[in-house]
Amino acid sequence: MANSLGKDSCVVWDLVKRASPAIRGFIVTTRFKPSKTKNFMRADAACYLELQMFSNDESISDRLDATDPDRCCDLLKVRPTRPAINEMDVDCWVTGLRCTEGRTRTDYQEIEERDTGLIKLNPILIWHEREVWQYLAIRQVPVNALYAEGYRSLGCAPCSRITSGGDERAGRWIGTSKCGGECGIHTRPLKIA
Ligand code: SF4
């Protein structure tokens, strides 16, 4: 499972662990993750030894997040996802994608193969934000402390803001052409032939 450390991943991680404790997971992290996300990640990693971390620590230009967020996400998020998929020898991965999250996620399917040889399962695809919080509350699943501040969608610190309104992802990449969009992990090829 791809565990983004967000609320949706918390639901799906709880579901997959109930289905089979043997299911492995990976977290793609970046140098720009908020400290509360890093703390949450360390706590999760301490509980679940089958969670592996991947990151790209190569140097990048200053403020690339502002000048070219697509490139920044490609370097820091998409590139480390490829070794995660390939080193862990993944043919099928599970995600917390939901089609009600925002404008870029409306056409996802519960089972897809956008990347040849890599099946993606999206088990909570049709859940609404309210249902996610209901599940987390009923199951008493711990979440990132940033949610208590009002965040609804979590990413890197420079690219996440608190917003309200219909689009849950509207606080992502505000002020750029990527606003409310995608980092590329779910839209770019990942499987290395
Ligand atoms: S979310 Fe922002 S800081 Fe993080 S990789 Fe993408 S552009 Fe860079």
Coordinates of C-alpha atoms and ligand atoms in Angstrom, one line a residue:
M1 CA 0.0 0.0 0.0
A2 CA 1.1 3.6 -0.8
N3 CA 0.7 5.3 2.6
S4 CA 0.7 9.1 2.2
L5 CA 0.2 9.6 5.9
G6 CA -3.1 11.5 5.1
K7 CA -6.5 10.7 6.6
D8 CA -7.5 8.6 3.6
S9 CA -4.3 6.5 3.9
C10 CA -5.0 6.1 7.6
V11 CA -8.3 4.5 6.7
V12 CA -6.9 2.2 4.0
W13 CA -3.9 1.2 6.1
D14 CA -6.3 0.2 8.8
L15 CA -8.4 -1.7 6.3
V16 CA -5.5 -3.6 4.7
K17 CA -4.0 -4.5 8.0
R18 CA -7.4 -6.0 9.0
A19 CA -7.5 -7.9 5.7
S20 CA -4.0 -9.2 6.0
P21 CA -1.2 -8.2 8.4
A22 CA 1.3 -9.3 5.8
I23 CA 0.5 -6.5 3.4
R24 CA 3.5 -4.2 3.0
G25 CA 3.5 -0.5 2.6
F26 CA 5.7 2.4 1.5
I27 CA 5.9 6.1 2.3
V28 CA 7.3 8.6 -0.1
T29 CA 8.6 11.6 1.9
T30 CA 10.3 14.8 1.1
R31 CA 12.5 17.3 2.8
F32 CA 9.6 19.7 2.8
K33 CA 7.1 17.6 4.8
P34 CA 5.9 19.5 7.9
S35 CA 7.4 18.5 11.2
K36 CA 4.1 17.2 12.4
T37 CA 3.9 14.9 9.4
K38 CA 7.5 13.7 10.1
N39 CA 6.6 13.0 13.7
F40 CA 3.5 11.1 12.6
M41 CA 5.6 9.2 10.0
R42 CA 8.1 8.2 12.7
A43 CA 5.4 6.9 15.0
D44 CA 3.8 4.9 12.1
A45 CA 7.2 3.5 11.1
A46 CA 7.9 2.5 14.7
C47 CA 4.6 0.6 14.9
Y48 CA 4.8 -1.1 11.5
L49 CA 8.2 -2.4 10.5
E50 CA 6.8 -3.4 7.1
L51 CA 6.4 0.3 6.1
Q52 CA 9.4 1.4 4.0
M53 CA 10.5 5.0 3.4
F54 CA 11.6 6.4 0.1
S55 CA 12.9 9.9 -0.7
N56 CA 15.0 11.7 -3.2
D57 CA 17.7 13.7 -1.4
E58 CA 19.5 15.1 -4.4
S59 CA 20.0 18.9 -4.4
I60 CA 17.4 21.0 -6.2
S61 CA 17.2 24.7 -7.0
D62 CA 16.0 27.1 -4.3
R63 CA 12.3 27.7 -4.2
L64 CA 11.6 25.2 -7.0
D65 CA 8.3 24.5 -5.3
A66 CA 7.3 28.1 -6.3
T67 CA 9.0 28.5 -9.6
D68 CA 8.3 25.0 -11.1
P69 CA 6.1 22.9 -8.8
D70 CA 5.6 20.2 -11.4
R71 CA 9.4 19.7 -11.7
C72 CA 9.7 19.8 -7.9
C73 CA 7.0 17.2 -7.4
D74 CA 8.6 15.1 -10.2
L75 CA 12.0 15.1 -8.5
L76 CA 10.9 14.7 -4.9
K77 CA 7.7 12.6 -5.2
V78 CA 7.5 10.8 -8.5
R79 CA 11.1 9.7 -8.8
P80 CA 11.3 8.0 -5.4
T81 CA 8.0 6.3 -6.0
R82 CA 9.6 4.4 -8.9
P83 CA 12.2 2.6 -6.8
A84 CA 9.5 1.9 -4.2
I85 CA 7.4 0.1 -6.8
N86 CA 10.3 -1.7 -8.3
E87 CA 12.5 -2.5 -5.3
M88 CA 9.5 -3.8 -3.5
D89 CA 8.5 -5.8 -6.6
V90 CA 5.0 -4.5 -6.6
D91 CA 2.5 -5.8 -9.2
C92 CA -0.5 -4.5 -7.3
W93 CA -0.7 -1.5 -5.0
V94 CA -3.5 -0.1 -2.9
T95 CA -4.1 3.6 -2.4
G96 CA -6.4 6.0 -0.5
L97 CA -7.6 7.9 -3.7
R98 CA -11.1 9.2 -3.5
C99 CA -13.1 10.6 -6.5
T100 CA -14.8 13.1 -4.3
E101 CA -11.6 14.8 -3.2
G102 CA -11.3 17.3 -6.0
R103 CA -11.5 18.1 -9.7
T104 CA -8.5 15.9 -10.7
R105 CA -9.8 12.7 -9.2
T106 CA -13.3 12.3 -10.7
D107 CA -12.4 9.7 -13.3
Y108 CA -10.5 7.1 -11.2
Q109 CA -11.8 3.6 -11.1
E110 CA -11.8 1.1 -8.1
I111 CA -9.5 -1.2 -10.1
E112 CA -7.2 0.2 -12.8
E113 CA -4.1 -0.5 -14.8
R114 CA -2.9 2.9 -16.0
D115 CA 0.6 1.7 -15.8
T116 CA 1.2 -1.6 -17.7
G117 CA 1.9 -4.4 -15.2
L118 CA 0.9 -2.3 -12.2
I119 CA -2.7 -2.9 -10.9
K120 CA -4.0 -0.1 -8.6
L121 CA -6.8 -0.8 -6.1
N122 CA -8.7 2.2 -4.8
P123 CA -10.9 0.7 -2.1
I124 CA -12.4 3.9 -0.7
L125 CA -12.8 5.6 -4.1
I126 CA -16.4 6.6 -3.5
W127 CA -16.2 7.6 0.1
H128 CA -16.9 11.2 1.1
E129 CA -14.8 13.3 3.5
R130 CA -17.4 12.8 6.2
E131 CA -17.3 9.0 5.8
V132 CA -13.5 9.0 6.2
W133 CA -13.8 10.9 9.5
Q134 CA -16.6 8.6 10.6
Y135 CA -14.5 5.5 10.0
L136 CA -11.4 7.0 11.7
A137 CA -13.5 8.0 14.7
I138 CA -15.3 4.7 15.0
R139 CA -12.1 2.7 14.7
Q140 CA -10.1 5.3 16.8
V141 CA -7.4 5.5 14.2
P142 CA -4.7 8.0 15.1
V143 CA -4.2 10.8 12.5
N144 CA -1.6 13.5 11.7
A145 CA -1.9 16.4 14.3
L146 CA -2.2 18.9 11.4
Y147 CA -5.9 18.0 11.0
A148 CA -6.6 19.5 14.4
E149 CA -5.4 22.8 12.9
G150 CA -8.0 22.6 10.2
Y151 CA -6.1 21.2 7.2
R152 CA -8.1 18.9 4.9
S153 CA -5.5 17.7 2.5
L154 CA -1.8 17.4 3.5
G155 CA 1.3 17.7 1.4
C156 CA 4.6 19.5 1.7
A157 CA 4.6 22.6 4.0
P158 CA 5.1 25.2 1.2
C159 CA 2.3 23.8 -0.9
S160 CA -0.5 23.1 1.7
R161 CA -3.0 25.6 3.1
I162 CA -6.1 25.4 5.2
T163 CA -9.2 25.9 3.1
S164 CA -12.9 25.4 3.3
G165 CA -15.5 24.8 0.5
G166 CA -16.4 22.0 -1.8
D167 CA -12.9 21.0 -3.1
E168 CA -11.0 19.2 -0.4
R169 CA -7.7 19.6 -2.3
A170 CA -8.1 23.4 -3.0
G171 CA -5.4 24.2 -0.4
R172 CA -2.8 22.3 -2.4
W173 CA -0.4 24.4 -4.5
I174 CA -2.4 27.6 -4.1
G175 CA -1.2 30.4 -6.4
T176 CA 0.3 28.1 -9.0
S177 CA -1.1 26.5 -12.2
K178 CA -1.1 23.2 -10.2
C179 CA -3.7 24.5 -7.6
G180 CA -5.8 21.7 -6.4
G181 CA -4.0 19.3 -8.7
E182 CA -1.8 16.3 -8.5
C183 CA 1.9 15.7 -7.6
G184 CA 2.2 13.1 -10.4
I185 CA 2.4 9.8 -8.4
H186 CA -1.1 8.9 -9.6
T187 CA -0.7 10.3 -13.1
R188 CA 2.8 9.5 -14.2
P189 CA 4.3 6.1 -15.3
L190 CA 6.0 4.3 -12.3
K191 CA 6.7 0.8 -13.3
I192 CA 10.2 0.4 -14.8
A193 CA 10.2 -2.1 -17.6
Ligands
SF4_1 S1 4.4 19.4 -2.9 FE1 5.6 21.3 -3.1 S2 7.5 21.1 -2.0 FE2 6.6 19.1 -2.2 S3 7.5 18.2 -3.9 FE3 5.6 19.1 -4.7 S4 6.2 21.3 -5.3 FE4 7.9 20.4 -4.1

